[in-house]
mmCIF file of C-alpha atoms and ligand atoms in Angstrom:
data_model
loop_
_atom_site.group_PDB
_atom_site.id
_atom_site.type_symbol
_atom_site.label_atom_id
_atom_site.label_comp_id
_atom_site.label_asym_id
_atom_site.label_seq_id
_atom_site.Cartn_x
_atom_site.Cartn_y
_atom_site.Cartn_z
ATOM 1 C CA MET M 1 13.258 18.380 -18.177
ATOM 2 C CA ILE M 2 9.699 17.123 -18.010
ATOM 3 C CA HIS M 3 9.719 13.348 -18.370
ATOM 4 C CA GLU M 4 6.597 11.256 -17.938
ATOM 5 C CA ILE M 5 6.961 7.500 -18.363
ATOM 6 C CA PHE M 6 3.838 5.357 -18.455
ATOM 7 C CA PRO M 7 3.032 1.869 -19.769
ATOM 8 C CA VAL M 8 0.541 1.726 -22.645
ATOM 9 C CA GLY M 9 -1.395 -1.036 -24.362
ATOM 10 C CA LEU M 10 -1.745 -4.774 -23.929
ATOM 11 C CA LEU M 11 2.021 -5.354 -23.751
ATOM 12 C CA GLN M 12 2.601 -2.346 -21.445
ATOM 13 C CA CYS M 13 5.175 -0.570 -23.610
ATOM 14 C CA ASN M 14 6.846 2.300 -21.727
ATOM 15 C CA CYS M 15 5.810 5.470 -23.554
ATOM 16 C CA SER M 16 7.764 8.661 -22.749
ATOM 17 C CA VAL M 17 6.610 12.260 -22.983
ATOM 18 C CA ILE M 18 9.671 14.503 -22.784
ATOM 19 C CA GLY M 19 9.263 18.267 -22.635
ATOM 20 C CA ASP M 20 11.383 21.398 -22.363
ATOM 21 C CA GLU M 21 10.196 23.325 -19.287
ATOM 22 C CA SER M 22 10.802 26.749 -20.827
ATOM 23 C CA THR M 23 9.756 26.369 -24.488
ATOM 24 C CA ARG M 24 7.048 23.745 -23.680
ATOM 25 C CA GLU M 25 8.110 21.811 -26.791
ATOM 26 C CA ALA M 26 7.919 18.042 -26.500
ATOM 27 C CA MET M 27 8.678 14.726 -28.106
ATOM 28 C CA VAL M 28 6.741 11.516 -27.568
ATOM 29 C CA ILE M 29 8.716 8.289 -27.705
ATOM 30 C CA ASP M 30 7.027 4.950 -28.493
ATOM 31 C CA PRO M 31 3.313 5.858 -28.621
ATOM 32 C CA GLY M 32 2.236 2.222 -28.838
ATOM 33 C CA ASP M 33 -1.374 2.720 -27.751
ATOM 34 C CA GLU M 34 -3.679 4.738 -25.444
ATOM 35 C CA ILE M 35 -3.173 7.961 -27.403
ATOM 36 C CA GLU M 36 -5.936 9.758 -25.449
ATOM 37 C CA ARG M 37 -3.859 9.223 -22.308
ATOM 38 C CA VAL M 38 -0.716 10.457 -24.079
ATOM 39 C CA LEU M 39 -2.588 13.596 -25.170
ATOM 40 C CA ASP M 40 -3.937 14.131 -21.638
ATOM 41 C CA ILE M 41 -0.396 14.130 -20.263
ATOM 42 C CA VAL M 42 0.771 16.481 -23.034
ATOM 43 C CA ARG M 43 -2.111 18.865 -22.180
ATOM 44 C CA GLN M 44 -1.541 18.643 -18.412
ATOM 45 C CA HIS M 45 1.979 19.984 -18.922
ATOM 46 C CA GLY M 46 0.940 22.554 -21.527
ATOM 47 C CA LEU M 47 3.239 20.986 -24.117
ATOM 48 C CA THR M 48 3.316 21.066 -27.922
ATOM 49 C CA VAL M 49 4.475 17.806 -29.524
ATOM 50 C CA LYS M 50 7.132 18.517 -32.158
ATOM 51 C CA GLN M 51 8.453 15.016 -32.826
ATOM 52 C CA ILE M 52 7.177 11.460 -32.499
ATOM 53 C CA VAL M 53 10.091 9.054 -32.156
ATOM 54 C CA VAL M 54 9.765 5.286 -32.504
ATOM 55 C CA THR M 55 12.561 3.065 -31.160
ATOM 56 C CA HIS M 56 11.552 0.181 -33.462
ATOM 57 C CA ALA M 57 8.621 -0.965 -35.577
ATOM 58 C CA HIS M 58 6.991 -3.470 -33.245
ATOM 59 C CA ILE M 59 3.270 -2.864 -32.916
ATOM 60 C CA ASP M 60 3.372 -2.273 -29.162
ATOM 61 C CA HIS M 61 5.769 0.674 -29.743
ATOM 62 C CA VAL M 62 4.426 2.138 -32.995
ATOM 63 C CA GLY M 63 0.725 1.190 -32.999
ATOM 64 C CA GLY M 64 -0.564 4.637 -31.961
ATOM 65 C CA ALA M 65 1.874 6.730 -34.013
ATOM 66 C CA THR M 66 -0.567 7.578 -36.798
ATOM 67 C CA LYS M 67 -3.292 8.622 -34.364
ATOM 68 C CA LEU M 68 -0.837 10.792 -32.429
ATOM 69 C CA LYS M 69 0.453 12.341 -35.644
ATOM 70 C CA LYS M 70 -3.103 13.212 -36.697
ATOM 71 C CA ALA M 71 -3.769 14.812 -33.315
ATOM 72 C CA THR M 72 -0.532 16.817 -33.098
ATOM 73 C CA GLY M 73 0.753 17.315 -36.648
ATOM 74 C CA ALA M 74 4.206 16.162 -35.487
ATOM 75 C CA PRO M 75 6.329 14.000 -37.817
ATOM 76 C CA ASN M 76 6.985 10.307 -37.133
ATOM 77 C CA LEU M 77 10.690 9.417 -36.971
ATOM 78 C CA MET M 78 12.091 5.878 -37.092
ATOM 79 C CA ASN M 79 15.155 4.073 -38.424
ATOM 80 C CA GLN M 80 14.671 3.067 -42.056
ATOM 81 C CA ASN M 81 15.932 -0.488 -41.465
ATOM 82 C CA ASP M 82 12.618 -1.306 -39.775
ATOM 83 C CA HIS M 83 10.469 -0.504 -42.811
ATOM 84 C CA ALA M 84 9.935 -4.208 -43.551
ATOM 85 C CA LEU M 85 8.556 -4.719 -40.044
ATOM 86 C CA LEU M 86 6.378 -1.643 -40.394
ATOM 87 C CA LYS M 87 4.839 -3.154 -43.533
ATOM 88 C CA MET M 88 3.685 -6.188 -41.543
ATOM 89 C CA LEU M 89 1.801 -4.472 -38.714
ATOM 90 C CA ASP M 90 -1.318 -6.509 -39.529
ATOM 91 C CA VAL M 91 0.700 -9.724 -39.098
ATOM 92 C CA GLN M 92 2.112 -8.378 -35.834
ATOM 93 C CA ALA M 93 -1.423 -7.546 -34.677
ATOM 94 C CA ALA M 94 -2.431 -11.167 -35.297
ATOM 95 C CA TRP M 95 0.562 -12.400 -33.213
ATOM 96 C CA ILE M 96 -0.723 -10.659 -30.114
ATOM 97 C CA GLY M 97 -4.443 -10.743 -30.908
ATOM 98 C CA VAL M 98 -5.229 -7.044 -31.309
ATOM 99 C CA MET M 99 -6.892 -5.031 -34.081
ATOM 100 C CA PRO M 100 -4.431 -3.877 -36.791
ATOM 101 C CA PRO M 101 -3.743 -0.147 -36.254
ATOM 102 C CA GLY M 102 -3.722 0.684 -39.988
ATOM 103 C CA ALA M 103 -0.705 1.833 -41.966
ATOM 104 C CA VAL M 104 1.909 3.958 -40.217
ATOM 105 C CA VAL M 105 3.715 6.488 -42.402
ATOM 106 C CA ILE M 106 7.245 7.435 -41.381
ATOM 107 C CA ASP M 107 8.246 11.004 -42.209
ATOM 108 C CA GLY M 108 11.959 10.738 -41.583
ATOM 109 C CA SER M 109 14.635 8.145 -40.815
ATOM 110 C CA ILE M 110 16.869 8.518 -37.757
ATOM 111 C CA GLY M 111 20.231 6.769 -37.681
ATOM 112 C CA GLU M 112 23.522 6.651 -35.811
ATOM 113 C CA GLY M 113 24.697 10.118 -34.812
ATOM 114 C CA ASP M 114 21.437 11.904 -35.633
ATOM 115 C CA LYS M 115 19.788 14.136 -33.031
ATOM 116 C CA VAL M 116 16.172 14.347 -31.929
ATOM 117 C CA ARG M 117 15.014 17.482 -30.119
ATOM 118 C CA ALA M 118 12.369 18.956 -27.872
ATOM 119 C CA GLY M 119 13.135 22.649 -27.382
ATOM 120 C CA ALA M 120 16.635 22.823 -25.901
ATOM 121 C CA LEU M 121 16.617 19.133 -25.007
ATOM 122 C CA GLU M 122 18.576 16.946 -27.360
ATOM 123 C CA ALA M 123 19.154 13.207 -27.602
ATOM 124 C CA GLY M 124 21.725 11.445 -29.732
ATOM 125 C CA VAL M 125 20.538 8.439 -31.726
ATOM 126 C CA LEU M 126 22.405 5.171 -31.238
ATOM 127 C CA HIS M 127 21.670 2.591 -33.927
ATOM 128 C CA THR M 128 21.500 -0.656 -31.954
ATOM 129 C CA PRO M 129 20.356 -3.487 -34.245
ATOM 130 C CA GLY M 130 19.600 -6.909 -32.803
ATOM 131 C CA HIS M 131 16.072 -6.891 -31.388
ATOM 132 C CA SER M 132 15.199 -5.628 -34.884
ATOM 133 C CA GLU M 133 17.348 -4.296 -37.749
ATOM 134 C CA GLY M 134 16.205 -0.733 -37.145
ATOM 135 C CA SER M 135 16.237 -0.611 -33.339
ATOM 136 C CA VAL M 136 17.584 2.626 -31.910
ATOM 137 C CA CYS M 137 18.322 3.952 -28.422
ATOM 138 C CA LEU M 138 18.098 7.665 -27.549
ATOM 139 C CA TYR M 139 20.769 9.140 -25.271
ATOM 140 C CA PHE M 140 20.138 12.400 -23.427
ATOM 141 C CA GLU M 141 23.762 13.048 -22.508
ATOM 142 C CA PRO M 142 23.379 16.098 -20.173
ATOM 143 C CA GLN M 143 20.644 14.296 -18.251
ATOM 144 C CA LYS M 144 22.506 10.938 -18.350
ATOM 145 C CA LYS M 145 19.373 9.163 -19.518
ATOM 146 C CA LEU M 146 18.958 6.408 -22.121
ATOM 147 C CA ILE M 147 15.670 5.466 -23.740
ATOM 148 C CA ALA M 148 16.569 1.904 -24.662
ATOM 149 C CA GLY M 149 13.535 0.544 -26.519
ATOM 150 C CA ASP M 150 13.598 -3.254 -26.405
ATOM 151 C CA THR M 151 17.400 -3.502 -26.613
ATOM 152 C CA LEU M 152 18.053 -3.560 -22.849
ATOM 153 C CA PHE M 153 15.790 -4.380 -19.892
ATOM 154 C CA ALA M 154 16.399 -4.505 -16.143
ATOM 155 C CA GLY M 155 18.048 -7.915 -15.787
ATOM 156 C CA SER M 156 17.449 -8.984 -19.385
ATOM 157 C CA ILE M 157 17.805 -8.042 -23.064
ATOM 158 C CA GLY M 158 15.407 -7.887 -26.009
ATOM 159 C CA ARG M 159 14.254 -11.080 -27.687
ATOM 160 C CA THR M 160 15.945 -11.835 -30.999
ATOM 161 C CA ASP M 161 13.688 -14.585 -32.368
ATOM 162 C CA LEU M 162 11.299 -12.307 -34.293
ATOM 163 C CA PRO M 163 11.852 -11.341 -37.983
ATOM 164 C CA GLY M 164 14.934 -9.128 -38.302
ATOM 165 C CA GLY M 165 16.269 -10.202 -34.917
ATOM 166 C CA SER M 166 19.856 -11.344 -34.355
ATOM 167 C CA PHE M 167 21.449 -12.440 -31.092
ATOM 168 C CA GLU M 168 24.950 -11.674 -32.435
ATOM 169 C CA LYS M 169 23.880 -8.161 -33.424
ATOM 170 C CA ILE M 170 22.156 -7.314 -30.146
ATOM 171 C CA MET M 171 25.211 -8.479 -28.192
ATOM 172 C CA ARG M 172 27.443 -6.333 -30.402
ATOM 173 C CA SER M 173 25.109 -3.338 -29.977
ATOM 174 C CA LEU M 174 25.030 -3.772 -26.216
ATOM 175 C CA HIS M 175 28.787 -4.183 -25.754
ATOM 176 C CA HIS M 176 29.964 -1.658 -28.346
ATOM 177 C CA ARG M 177 27.316 1.059 -27.976
ATOM 178 C CA VAL M 178 25.148 0.782 -24.870
ATOM 179 C CA LEU M 179 27.785 -0.308 -22.346
ATOM 180 C CA THR M 180 30.122 2.495 -23.435
ATOM 181 C CA LEU M 181 27.779 4.916 -21.588
ATOM 182 C CA PRO M 182 28.599 5.998 -18.012
ATOM 183 C CA ASP M 183 27.504 3.744 -15.143
ATOM 184 C CA GLU M 184 25.237 6.422 -13.666
ATOM 185 C CA THR M 185 23.135 6.599 -16.854
ATOM 186 C CA VAL M 186 19.487 5.901 -16.064
ATOM 187 C CA VAL M 187 17.999 3.393 -18.496
ATOM 188 C CA VAL M 188 14.327 3.578 -19.471
ATOM 189 C CA PRO M 189 13.639 0.203 -21.082
ATOM 190 C CA GLY M 190 10.801 -0.478 -23.518
ATOM 191 C CA HIS M 191 9.032 -2.507 -20.842
ATOM 192 C CA GLY M 192 9.261 -2.819 -17.066
ATOM 193 C CA GLU M 193 11.316 -1.107 -14.390
ATOM 194 C CA LEU M 194 13.973 1.547 -14.859
ATOM 195 C CA THR M 195 17.591 0.591 -14.231
ATOM 196 C CA THR M 196 21.106 2.008 -14.717
ATOM 197 C CA ILE M 197 23.993 1.102 -17.010
ATOM 198 C CA GLY M 198 26.171 0.323 -13.964
ATOM 199 C CA LYS M 199 23.636 -2.049 -12.462
ATOM 200 C CA GLU M 200 23.172 -3.913 -15.758
ATOM 201 C CA ARG M 201 26.914 -4.005 -16.409
ATOM 202 C CA SER M 202 27.501 -5.716 -13.061
ATOM 203 C CA SER M 203 24.428 -7.938 -12.705
ATOM 204 C CA ASN M 204 22.632 -8.534 -16.021
ATOM 205 C CA PRO M 205 23.315 -12.210 -16.820
ATOM 206 C CA PHE M 206 23.543 -11.423 -20.555
ATOM 207 C CA LEU M 207 26.197 -8.743 -20.034
ATOM 208 C CA THR M 208 28.520 -9.960 -17.307
ATOM 209 C CA HIS M 209 30.651 -11.978 -19.726
ATOM 210 C CA GLU M 210 33.236 -10.156 -21.816
ATOM 211 C CA MET M 211 32.782 -10.258 -25.577
ATOM 212 C CA GLU M 212 35.541 -10.708 -28.130
HETATM 213 ZN ZN1 ZN A 301 9.962 -4.957 -29.618
#
């Protein structure tokens, strides 16, 4: 499995390029910005992008999706419950003081139990609302790797004070979906350092209390 993780844009969103070493097919997860850099990495590995997957419709995760789609021809996939957020990208741009990226068209919705693929690599979609209504995590079970978007961070969890956010829902998603994964699962959060499920289960202050 080829897996390049690199922070892009003003808010340093962790973008992932994941490729199958034999078929050279790839998916790009959360192309928030710096699409030239994303394409450089794709070219360096001799990959063909087949899917663009967005964990949620915040501008720092989805801002470069249209540009990447134009460059690769790959479809944009996102959970349909974030369409309202996607419609307000210009408002989101104003929040953080960047140029609006223009409209992003989503080609397909991904929800609980769906699969996203790059060659023989396959991730299951976990619908994990809370940071936003349409937030998803991607679980590569054979590789024990979770792309968590802004649902879980090393030592913290996603903010829930933006439109569509809900503290009750993110806690439910974390306890009922994310924490059911094995301790050795490597977590790639939407921002910051990598962690593991076991480490967060035992030391994340938001997760160390049992939930009803
Ligand atoms: Zn976010």
